Amino acid sequence: MLIKYIMKKRNWIYISSLITALLFVVACSDEFLDRQPEGQFSEADVATPDGVENLLIGTYNMVPGGGLEGQTWHNDIHSWVFNIASDDALKGTDAGDQPEQSFIEAYDFQSFNVHIRDKWRGLYKGVANANITLTTLAAVEDGISDERRAQVIAEARFLRGLFHFEARKMWRSPVYVDDTNFQLNDLESTKIPNDREIWPLIEADFEAAVAVLPTTQSDVGRPTKWAAKAFLAKAKMYQGWDEAGNANTTKLGEAKVILDDIVDNGPFILMDKFEDNFKVGTRNNTESIFEVQYAISSAADGASNRGIGLAHPYTDPWGCCGFYQASQNLVNAYKTENGLPMLDTFNDSNVPFETDETTTLSTYTGTLDPRLDHSVGRPGILYKGFKIYQTDFVRDLTYAGPFFSMKHVAEPEAFGQGGWGNLSANNYRIMRLDMIYLWLAEAEVELGDLERARELVNEIRSRAANPAGFVPRATQGAERNDFTILEGTPAANYEIATYDDAWTDPAVARKAVRFETRLEFALEGHRLFDLQRWGIAAETLNAYIASESQLRSYLQGRSFVEGKNEFFPIPIEAIDRSAIDGQPTLTQDPAY
């Protein structure tokens, strides 16, 4: 086993550090063949307290998804590559760029697709790093306190649970590998069958972390007890419905207990402004429960959000690469009527992208949820403080349309600090209080407390209605990048209200909660998996294809196959490499 690493700097957890690789063992009696290579570290070298800490940092390094040599964005934690199979997003750029993404977008999931392959590789490398940390720690007898030993185990198990959680979202029957399976010098040890449901094992990892982790951490980026509780609740929410959409009230009830605890007893408070969850300057705020940490300076950008660097506008100051555009369907979802979402009719007409020839402002005067212009770039509206968005932001208007994603893009004050301006320290808020509120609302609907669900949804909508958080109107200056903000004037006709009438119909309440979830978390990488866990992916996405294909011709003739496309195929490479004596231990999803 060879280890290569660079040292942790300051208190950042997610940096480019430890890269772990299992190599081969040579049995030979010649002394010169047994010499340790210079500049490398043996298993014995890292079986120390410091070695274990660095192995743990190496495990954290895999969370963003960039710890695989040669690729960073296939396995990016934002899951934007796979969220293009949802109704929120399009691949974007142009037809010839990254054709394997086009197959994902068109629901043609193949076991040899390199994006799917690298997602498996990255997640299971993370699992391996967690297990190496645990097995190495077990060999360290001195120099580490019992308290710190317990903390390392808890953090490693939290991370192992997180990696397996991401795998279970992607695949119907992924394999679970723990430190009892893992033998460092036996390449066959992890070749175990994927013949069991792994949700209980994921829950066990998070439960072990809950039992030990502190309520606060001095290092940002390390999970707290609250983070472990939140992910445990999330795991239960993902088991809250079967593939036919029937509620599992037992699991939802278990999740509710945890979610209530976080809301009632946790230290978290919703930020006053929705946009503060998507800016470098407001990282690790009062709403944040767990963030994937990024760092960048003029001298180093290796710890930046590199995995989503391609998903930036095609115009300056980014200039690359035009991936991850927003769908017309998503933009239409932000239309309002009397301040409320148009749950059933939102897609009957399109929010246009045309602008006034003189003012260059949007010509659309209908009412909109203000979260739209913090989530999607659209013509005539100021784009995250850079300049007024126009169709020059996209690479090919005729291919993927006029709209673009924006939450992950850093604001101007944090732009251009590294070698490539697309790279930033804009953390990925993978777990926040607004998520807890809306999961709890989901559970309350199925458990019968519709009024509590309405109250929770209204908390989210009230925050979104804060005028201080509205995107301001900006007028175009003489040069393309010049603009003037009209203080106190919103960029569009924003109208958002709370649900003031009692909820009495569970079906309507369910639809309202799920619609709110889409509006709040659009383009954050969750939508495809939300549709999957609710058991409504086929009906939702086939309706989406029917409408969106009228604008995007390459989607014509495509369909989402119920019972199949909810999950991705296990990569053929993983199946082939799982063989023992010529027989694979991994079994492909029967749907493929």
mmCIF file of C-alpha atoms in Angstrom, residues 260-591:
data_model
loop_
_atom_site.group_PDB
_atom_site.id
_atom_site.type_symbol
_atom_site.label_atom_id
_atom_site.label_comp_id
_atom_site.label_asym_id
_atom_site.label_seq_id
_atom_site.Cartn_x
_atom_site.Cartn_y
_atom_site.Cartn_z
ATOM 1 C CA ASP A 260 -38.408 17.515 15.214
ATOM 2 C CA ASP A 261 -35.362 17.305 17.458
ATOM 3 C CA ILE A 262 -33.248 19.314 14.996
ATOM 4 C CA VAL A 263 -35.947 21.977 14.604
ATOM 5 C CA ASP A 264 -36.790 22.198 18.314
ATOM 6 C CA ASN A 265 -33.371 21.776 19.888
ATOM 7 C CA GLY A 266 -30.756 22.480 17.237
ATOM 8 C CA PRO A 267 -28.878 25.789 17.056
ATOM 9 C CA PHE A 268 -29.907 26.515 13.461
ATOM 10 C CA ILE A 269 -31.846 29.540 12.193
ATOM 11 C CA LEU A 270 -33.037 30.318 8.678
ATOM 12 C CA MET A 271 -31.022 33.101 7.084
ATOM 13 C CA ASP A 272 -32.995 36.274 6.409
ATOM 14 C CA LYS A 273 -32.263 36.116 2.686
ATOM 15 C CA PHE A 274 -32.557 33.047 0.460
ATOM 16 C CA GLU A 275 -29.488 34.073 -1.569
ATOM 17 C CA ASP A 276 -27.217 33.804 1.472
ATOM 18 C CA ASN A 277 -27.154 30.038 1.004
ATOM 19 C CA PHE A 278 -25.312 30.467 -2.299
ATOM 20 C CA LYS A 279 -22.572 33.044 -1.724
ATOM 21 C CA VAL A 280 -18.941 32.689 -0.717
ATOM 22 C CA GLY A 281 -19.312 35.567 1.714
ATOM 23 C CA THR A 282 -22.032 33.788 3.710
ATOM 24 C CA ARG A 283 -20.583 30.294 4.024
ATOM 25 C CA ASN A 284 -21.091 28.251 7.196
ATOM 26 C CA ASN A 285 -23.968 30.447 8.290
ATOM 27 C CA THR A 286 -26.683 29.925 10.903
ATOM 28 C CA GLU A 287 -28.758 27.817 8.521
ATOM 29 C CA SER A 288 -25.929 25.475 7.614
ATOM 30 C CA ILE A 289 -25.795 21.987 9.120
ATOM 31 C CA PHE A 290 -23.068 20.490 6.919
ATOM 32 C CA GLU A 291 -21.176 22.066 4.043
ATOM 33 C CA VAL A 292 -18.655 20.690 1.606
ATOM 34 C CA GLN A 293 -15.807 23.112 2.203
ATOM 35 C CA TYR A 294 -13.835 24.704 -0.607
ATOM 36 C CA ALA A 295 -10.817 27.006 -0.452
ATOM 37 C CA ILE A 296 -8.943 29.051 -2.992
ATOM 38 C CA SER A 297 -6.225 31.671 -3.123
ATOM 39 C CA SER A 298 -4.189 33.400 -5.784
ATOM 40 C CA ALA A 299 -1.480 30.802 -5.217
ATOM 41 C CA ALA A 300 -3.558 27.621 -5.054
ATOM 42 C CA ASP A 301 -6.912 26.470 -6.366
ATOM 43 C CA GLY A 302 -6.621 22.715 -5.814
ATOM 44 C CA ALA A 303 -9.174 22.823 -2.998
ATOM 45 C CA SER A 304 -11.737 24.827 -4.997
ATOM 46 C CA ASN A 305 -15.119 23.677 -6.293
ATOM 47 C CA ARG A 306 -13.379 22.308 -9.360
ATOM 48 C CA GLY A 307 -15.980 19.622 -9.995
ATOM 49 C CA ILE A 308 -18.568 22.162 -11.091
ATOM 50 C CA GLY A 309 -16.157 24.455 -12.934
ATOM 51 C CA LEU A 310 -17.525 23.488 -16.360
ATOM 52 C CA ALA A 311 -21.035 24.519 -15.340
ATOM 53 C CA HIS A 312 -20.441 28.248 -15.781
ATOM 54 C CA PRO A 313 -21.688 30.709 -18.419
ATOM 55 C CA TYR A 314 -19.998 30.781 -21.790
ATOM 56 C CA THR A 315 -19.417 34.543 -21.747
ATOM 57 C CA ASP A 316 -16.834 36.583 -19.851
ATOM 58 C CA PRO A 317 -15.619 36.671 -17.153
ATOM 59 C CA TRP A 318 -16.001 32.855 -17.142
ATOM 60 C CA GLY A 319 -15.701 31.943 -20.828
ATOM 61 C CA CYS A 320 -16.361 28.271 -20.215
ATOM 62 C CA CYS A 321 -18.094 25.982 -20.588
ATOM 63 C CA GLY A 322 -21.823 26.335 -20.822
ATOM 64 C CA PHE A 323 -22.871 23.072 -19.145
ATOM 65 C CA TYR A 324 -25.905 22.698 -16.860
ATOM 66 C CA GLN A 325 -28.541 24.955 -18.311
ATOM 67 C CA ALA A 326 -31.992 25.386 -16.791
ATOM 68 C CA SER A 327 -35.081 23.971 -18.467
ATOM 69 C CA GLN A 328 -38.097 25.984 -19.598
ATOM 70 C CA ASN A 329 -40.175 23.709 -17.376
ATOM 71 C CA LEU A 330 -38.259 24.821 -14.305
ATOM 72 C CA VAL A 331 -38.562 28.507 -15.144
ATOM 73 C CA ASN A 332 -42.313 28.077 -15.635
ATOM 74 C CA ALA A 333 -42.611 26.512 -12.175
ATOM 75 C CA TYR A 334 -41.840 29.887 -10.587
ATOM 76 C CA LYS A 335 -44.963 31.549 -11.966
ATOM 77 C CA THR A 336 -47.449 32.538 -9.270
ATOM 78 C CA GLU A 337 -51.142 33.293 -9.041
ATOM 79 C CA ASN A 338 -52.228 35.401 -6.092
ATOM 80 C CA GLY A 339 -48.742 34.787 -4.764
ATOM 81 C CA LEU A 340 -49.048 30.991 -4.731
ATOM 82 C CA PRO A 341 -47.577 28.344 -7.033
ATOM 83 C CA MET A 342 -49.623 27.172 -9.984
ATOM 84 C CA LEU A 343 -49.439 23.539 -8.936
ATOM 85 C CA ASP A 344 -51.312 22.037 -11.883
ATOM 86 C CA THR A 345 -51.142 24.677 -14.601
ATOM 87 C CA PHE A 346 -47.639 26.157 -14.270
ATOM 88 C CA ASN A 347 -46.483 24.638 -17.556
ATOM 89 C CA ASP A 348 -49.504 25.603 -19.641
ATOM 90 C CA SER A 349 -47.640 28.665 -20.925
ATOM 91 C CA ASN A 350 -43.991 29.643 -21.054
ATOM 92 C CA VAL A 351 -42.194 32.461 -19.312
ATOM 93 C CA PRO A 352 -40.622 34.125 -22.387
ATOM 94 C CA PHE A 353 -36.976 35.056 -22.681
ATOM 95 C CA GLU A 354 -37.374 38.046 -24.979
ATOM 96 C CA THR A 355 -36.145 41.462 -23.892
ATOM 97 C CA ASP A 356 -37.020 45.013 -24.853
ATOM 98 C CA GLU A 357 -34.797 46.174 -27.712
ATOM 99 C CA THR A 358 -34.212 49.547 -26.094
ATOM 100 C CA THR A 359 -33.901 48.775 -22.386
ATOM 101 C CA THR A 360 -32.693 45.143 -22.775
ATOM 102 C CA LEU A 361 -34.930 44.290 -19.791
ATOM 103 C CA SER A 362 -37.228 41.287 -19.711
ATOM 104 C CA THR A 363 -40.612 41.900 -21.321
ATOM 105 C CA TYR A 364 -42.407 39.422 -19.048
ATOM 106 C CA THR A 365 -44.722 41.197 -16.599
ATOM 107 C CA GLY A 366 -46.434 38.209 -15.012
ATOM 108 C CA THR A 367 -45.981 37.491 -11.315
ATOM 109 C CA LEU A 368 -43.051 35.333 -10.249
ATOM 110 C CA ASP A 369 -41.593 33.723 -7.157
ATOM 111 C CA PRO A 370 -38.469 35.803 -6.337
ATOM 112 C CA ARG A 371 -36.385 32.643 -5.880
ATOM 113 C CA LEU A 372 -36.370 32.220 -9.667
ATOM 114 C CA ASP A 373 -33.792 34.940 -10.234
ATOM 115 C CA HIS A 374 -31.524 33.581 -7.504
ATOM 116 C CA SER A 375 -31.680 30.134 -9.120
ATOM 117 C CA VAL A 376 -31.770 30.719 -12.883
ATOM 118 C CA GLY A 377 -30.107 33.247 -15.153
ATOM 119 C CA ARG A 378 -32.631 34.702 -17.593
ATOM 120 C CA PRO A 379 -32.395 37.536 -20.111
ATOM 121 C CA GLY A 380 -32.822 41.058 -18.832
ATOM 122 C CA ILE A 381 -32.117 40.226 -15.173
ATOM 123 C CA LEU A 382 -28.928 40.976 -13.222
ATOM 124 C CA TYR A 383 -26.935 37.741 -12.878
ATOM 125 C CA LYS A 384 -25.477 37.393 -9.392
ATOM 126 C CA GLY A 385 -24.091 40.941 -9.455
ATOM 127 C CA PHE A 386 -21.889 40.440 -12.537
ATOM 128 C CA LYS A 387 -23.895 41.963 -15.365
ATOM 129 C CA ILE A 388 -27.299 41.812 -16.964
ATOM 130 C CA TYR A 389 -27.925 38.330 -18.269
ATOM 131 C CA GLN A 390 -28.558 37.996 -22.016
ATOM 132 C CA THR A 391 -28.456 35.066 -24.413
ATOM 133 C CA ASP A 392 -24.705 35.536 -24.918
ATOM 134 C CA PHE A 393 -24.370 33.612 -21.633
ATOM 135 C CA VAL A 394 -25.174 30.355 -23.437
ATOM 136 C CA ARG A 395 -23.082 28.570 -25.993
ATOM 137 C CA ASP A 396 -25.793 27.539 -28.460
ATOM 138 C CA LEU A 397 -29.188 29.181 -28.050
ATOM 139 C CA THR A 398 -30.806 26.858 -30.598
ATOM 140 C CA TYR A 399 -29.605 23.756 -28.757
ATOM 141 C CA ALA A 400 -30.368 24.133 -25.060
ATOM 142 C CA GLY A 401 -32.237 27.393 -24.893
ATOM 143 C CA PRO A 402 -31.738 30.719 -23.125
ATOM 144 C CA PHE A 403 -31.581 29.900 -19.396
ATOM 145 C CA PHE A 404 -28.631 29.046 -17.169
ATOM 146 C CA SER A 405 -27.939 27.740 -13.656
ATOM 147 C CA MET A 406 -26.382 30.087 -11.083
ATOM 148 C CA LYS A 407 -26.506 29.008 -7.410
ATOM 149 C CA HIS A 408 -23.016 27.476 -7.466
ATOM 150 C CA VAL A 409 -21.441 30.487 -9.201
ATOM 151 C CA ALA A 410 -19.429 32.733 -6.869
ATOM 152 C CA GLU A 411 -20.352 36.392 -6.567
ATOM 153 C CA PRO A 412 -17.997 39.025 -8.088
ATOM 154 C CA GLU A 413 -16.258 39.722 -4.786
ATOM 155 C CA ALA A 414 -15.037 36.117 -4.711
ATOM 156 C CA PHE A 415 -14.258 35.709 -8.426
ATOM 157 C CA GLY A 416 -10.865 35.232 -10.011
ATOM 158 C CA GLN A 417 -8.758 34.412 -6.984
ATOM 159 C CA GLY A 418 -7.215 31.333 -8.548
ATOM 160 C CA GLY A 419 -5.743 30.338 -11.863
ATOM 161 C CA TRP A 420 -9.143 29.830 -13.478
ATOM 162 C CA GLY A 421 -11.944 32.230 -12.622
ATOM 163 C CA ASN A 422 -14.582 29.482 -12.648
ATOM 164 C CA LEU A 423 -12.979 27.948 -9.583
ATOM 165 C CA SER A 424 -14.104 29.403 -6.287
ATOM 166 C CA ALA A 425 -14.570 28.767 -2.586
ATOM 167 C CA ASN A 426 -18.357 28.719 -2.860
ATOM 168 C CA ASN A 427 -19.198 25.854 -0.512
ATOM 169 C CA TYR A 428 -21.836 23.280 -1.377
ATOM 170 C CA ARG A 429 -24.518 23.446 1.306
ATOM 171 C CA ILE A 430 -25.417 19.795 1.231
ATOM 172 C CA MET A 431 -27.408 19.957 4.487
ATOM 173 C CA ARG A 432 -29.341 23.022 5.655
ATOM 174 C CA LEU A 433 -32.249 23.886 7.909
ATOM 175 C CA ASP A 434 -34.644 24.579 5.017
ATOM 176 C CA MET A 435 -34.172 20.942 3.974
ATOM 177 C CA ILE A 436 -35.099 19.811 7.479
ATOM 178 C CA TYR A 437 -38.266 21.941 7.389
ATOM 179 C CA LEU A 438 -39.457 20.536 4.096
ATOM 180 C CA TRP A 439 -38.614 16.907 4.907
ATOM 181 C CA LEU A 440 -40.561 17.337 8.119
ATOM 182 C CA ALA A 441 -43.445 18.799 6.119
ATOM 183 C CA GLU A 442 -43.345 15.744 3.832
ATOM 184 C CA ALA A 443 -43.505 13.425 6.827
ATOM 185 C CA GLU A 444 -46.314 15.385 8.474
ATOM 186 C CA VAL A 445 -48.478 15.107 5.348
ATOM 187 C CA GLU A 446 -48.177 11.318 5.306
ATOM 188 C CA LEU A 447 -48.615 11.051 9.079
ATOM 189 C CA GLY A 448 -51.740 13.172 9.061
ATOM 190 C CA ASP A 449 -50.782 16.590 10.457
ATOM 191 C CA LEU A 450 -51.528 18.746 7.405
ATOM 192 C CA GLU A 451 -51.604 21.982 9.376
ATOM 193 C CA ARG A 452 -48.111 21.421 10.742
ATOM 194 C CA ALA A 453 -46.953 20.758 7.174
ATOM 195 C CA ARG A 454 -48.545 24.044 6.044
ATOM 196 C CA GLU A 455 -46.841 25.907 8.890
ATOM 197 C CA LEU A 456 -43.432 24.564 7.874
ATOM 198 C CA VAL A 457 -43.919 25.399 4.202
ATOM 199 C CA ASN A 458 -45.012 28.910 5.157
ATOM 200 C CA GLU A 459 -41.771 29.383 7.113
ATOM 201 C CA ILE A 460 -39.862 28.788 3.882
ATOM 202 C CA ARG A 461 -42.152 30.990 1.814
ATOM 203 C CA SER A 462 -42.022 33.825 4.334
ATOM 204 C CA ARG A 463 -38.249 33.916 4.051
ATOM 205 C CA ALA A 464 -38.466 33.965 0.265
ATOM 206 C CA ALA A 465 -40.897 36.906 0.492
ATOM 207 C CA ASN A 466 -38.377 39.167 2.248
ATOM 208 C CA PRO A 467 -38.038 42.186 -0.116
ATOM 209 C CA ALA A 468 -34.473 42.730 1.075
ATOM 210 C CA GLY A 469 -33.628 39.512 -0.711
ATOM 211 C CA PHE A 470 -35.162 40.374 -4.078
ATOM 212 C CA VAL A 471 -32.848 40.723 -7.067
ATOM 213 C CA PRO A 472 -32.774 44.460 -7.901
ATOM 214 C CA ARG A 473 -33.540 45.904 -11.305
ATOM 215 C CA ALA A 474 -30.464 46.949 -13.273
ATOM 216 C CA THR A 475 -30.236 48.992 -16.451
ATOM 217 C CA GLN A 476 -27.669 48.451 -19.170
ATOM 218 C CA GLY A 477 -24.745 50.841 -19.460
ATOM 219 C CA ALA A 478 -22.854 51.899 -22.576
ATOM 220 C CA GLU A 479 -20.575 48.849 -22.423
ATOM 221 C CA ARG A 480 -21.774 45.241 -22.202
ATOM 222 C CA ASN A 481 -20.445 44.772 -18.663
ATOM 223 C CA ASP A 482 -21.718 48.100 -17.317
ATOM 224 C CA PHE A 483 -24.981 48.442 -15.449
ATOM 225 C CA THR A 484 -26.724 50.644 -12.935
ATOM 226 C CA ILE A 485 -28.821 49.260 -10.090
ATOM 227 C CA LEU A 486 -32.145 50.962 -9.415
ATOM 228 C CA GLU A 487 -32.227 50.808 -5.628
ATOM 229 C CA GLY A 488 -35.522 49.643 -4.165
ATOM 230 C CA THR A 489 -36.882 48.433 -7.504
ATOM 231 C CA PRO A 490 -37.213 44.657 -7.969
ATOM 232 C CA ALA A 491 -35.921 43.090 -11.179
ATOM 233 C CA ALA A 492 -39.319 41.545 -11.950
ATOM 234 C CA ASN A 493 -42.930 41.434 -10.781
ATOM 235 C CA TYR A 494 -42.269 39.342 -7.703
ATOM 236 C CA GLU A 495 -45.332 38.152 -5.825
ATOM 237 C CA ILE A 496 -45.156 35.414 -3.213
ATOM 238 C CA ALA A 497 -47.635 34.640 -0.458
ATOM 239 C CA THR A 498 -48.116 32.082 2.277
ATOM 240 C CA TYR A 499 -50.777 29.376 2.260
ATOM 241 C CA ASP A 500 -53.394 31.008 4.476
ATOM 242 C CA ASP A 501 -56.276 28.556 3.983
ATOM 243 C CA ALA A 502 -56.236 25.373 6.002
ATOM 244 C CA TRP A 503 -54.942 22.259 4.278
ATOM 245 C CA THR A 504 -57.586 19.544 4.395
ATOM 246 C CA ASP A 505 -56.788 17.380 1.369
ATOM 247 C CA PRO A 506 -53.656 15.198 1.754
ATOM 248 C CA ALA A 507 -53.178 14.955 -2.034
ATOM 249 C CA VAL A 508 -53.154 18.739 -2.431
ATOM 250 C CA ALA A 509 -50.902 19.175 0.604
ATOM 251 C CA ARG A 510 -48.495 16.554 -0.739
ATOM 252 C CA LYS A 511 -48.344 18.295 -4.101
ATOM 253 C CA ALA A 512 -47.745 21.678 -2.453
ATOM 254 C CA VAL A 513 -44.898 20.413 -0.270
ATOM 255 C CA ARG A 514 -43.189 18.683 -3.176
ATOM 256 C CA PHE A 515 -43.591 21.744 -5.371
ATOM 257 C CA GLU A 516 -42.044 23.893 -2.641
ATOM 258 C CA THR A 517 -39.116 21.494 -2.465
ATOM 259 C CA ARG A 518 -38.506 21.978 -6.171
ATOM 260 C CA LEU A 519 -38.636 25.771 -5.910
ATOM 261 C CA GLU A 520 -36.332 25.921 -2.900
ATOM 262 C CA PHE A 521 -33.644 23.498 -4.095
ATOM 263 C CA ALA A 522 -33.696 23.898 -7.879
ATOM 264 C CA LEU A 523 -30.436 23.043 -9.648
ATOM 265 C CA GLU A 524 -28.724 21.888 -6.446
ATOM 266 C CA GLY A 525 -28.532 18.286 -7.683
ATOM 267 C CA HIS A 526 -31.473 16.850 -5.717
ATOM 268 C CA ARG A 527 -34.422 16.910 -8.098
ATOM 269 C CA LEU A 528 -33.870 13.587 -9.902
ATOM 270 C CA PHE A 529 -33.423 11.773 -6.618
ATOM 271 C CA ASP A 530 -36.458 13.457 -5.057
ATOM 272 C CA LEU A 531 -38.629 12.185 -7.906
ATOM 273 C CA GLN A 532 -37.051 8.769 -7.480
ATOM 274 C CA ARG A 533 -37.708 8.534 -3.729
ATOM 275 C CA TRP A 534 -41.300 9.775 -4.069
ATOM 276 C CA GLY A 535 -41.991 7.090 -6.672
ATOM 277 C CA ILE A 536 -43.247 9.614 -9.257
ATOM 278 C CA ALA A 537 -40.265 9.879 -11.603
ATOM 279 C CA ALA A 538 -41.858 8.189 -14.614
ATOM 280 C CA GLU A 539 -45.081 10.199 -14.683
ATOM 281 C CA THR A 540 -43.308 13.487 -13.950
ATOM 282 C CA LEU A 541 -40.461 13.092 -16.392
ATOM 283 C CA ASN A 542 -42.497 11.722 -19.276
ATOM 284 C CA ALA A 543 -44.777 14.747 -18.954
ATOM 285 C CA TYR A 544 -41.667 16.925 -18.900
ATOM 286 C CA ILE A 545 -40.255 15.287 -22.043
ATOM 287 C CA ALA A 546 -43.559 15.813 -23.854
ATOM 288 C CA SER A 547 -43.405 19.572 -23.265
ATOM 289 C CA GLU A 548 -39.668 20.302 -23.249
ATOM 290 C CA SER A 549 -39.089 18.333 -26.464
ATOM 291 C CA GLN A 550 -41.207 20.890 -28.307
ATOM 292 C CA LEU A 551 -38.360 23.331 -27.609
ATOM 293 C CA ARG A 552 -35.412 20.934 -27.484
ATOM 294 C CA SER A 553 -35.754 18.704 -30.547
ATOM 295 C CA TYR A 554 -33.101 16.235 -29.391
ATOM 296 C CA LEU A 555 -35.497 15.081 -26.639
ATOM 297 C CA GLN A 556 -38.162 14.093 -29.138
ATOM 298 C CA GLY A 557 -38.839 10.377 -29.147
ATOM 299 C CA ARG A 558 -37.210 9.917 -25.743
ATOM 300 C CA SER A 559 -38.950 8.417 -22.718
ATOM 301 C CA PHE A 560 -38.324 7.524 -19.110
ATOM 302 C CA VAL A 561 -38.865 3.799 -18.581
ATOM 303 C CA GLU A 562 -40.709 3.124 -15.343
ATOM 304 C CA GLY A 563 -39.047 0.484 -13.192
ATOM 305 C CA LYS A 564 -35.708 1.027 -14.928
ATOM 306 C CA ASN A 565 -34.562 4.624 -15.233
ATOM 307 C CA GLU A 566 -35.139 5.452 -11.566
ATOM 308 C CA PHE A 567 -31.627 4.078 -11.044
ATOM 309 C CA PHE A 568 -28.466 3.776 -13.089
ATOM 310 C CA PRO A 569 -26.811 0.515 -14.183
ATOM 311 C CA ILE A 570 -23.842 -0.757 -12.225
ATOM 312 C CA PRO A 571 -20.743 -0.016 -14.326
ATOM 313 C CA ILE A 572 -19.600 -3.016 -16.331
ATOM 314 C CA GLU A 573 -16.043 -2.264 -15.223
ATOM 315 C CA ALA A 574 -17.047 -2.757 -11.579
ATOM 316 C CA ILE A 575 -18.753 -6.050 -12.382
ATOM 317 C CA ASP A 576 -15.780 -7.333 -14.375
ATOM 318 C CA ARG A 577 -13.297 -6.362 -11.675
ATOM 319 C CA SER A 578 -15.370 -8.032 -8.971
ATOM 320 C CA ALA A 579 -14.621 -11.480 -10.359
ATOM 321 C CA ILE A 580 -13.144 -14.238 -8.207
ATOM 322 C CA ASP A 581 -11.997 -17.293 -10.138
ATOM 323 C CA GLY A 582 -13.643 -15.843 -13.224
ATOM 324 C CA GLN A 583 -17.060 -15.316 -11.626
ATOM 325 C CA PRO A 584 -18.262 -11.765 -10.849
ATOM 326 C CA THR A 585 -19.468 -11.186 -7.308
ATOM 327 C CA LEU A 586 -21.457 -8.100 -8.341
ATOM 328 C CA THR A 587 -24.793 -8.629 -10.071
ATOM 329 C CA GLN A 588 -26.226 -6.138 -12.553
ATOM 330 C CA ASP A 589 -29.551 -4.470 -11.835
ATOM 331 C CA PRO A 590 -32.118 -6.794 -13.500
ATOM 332 C CA ALA A 591 -33.688 -3.750 -15.192
#
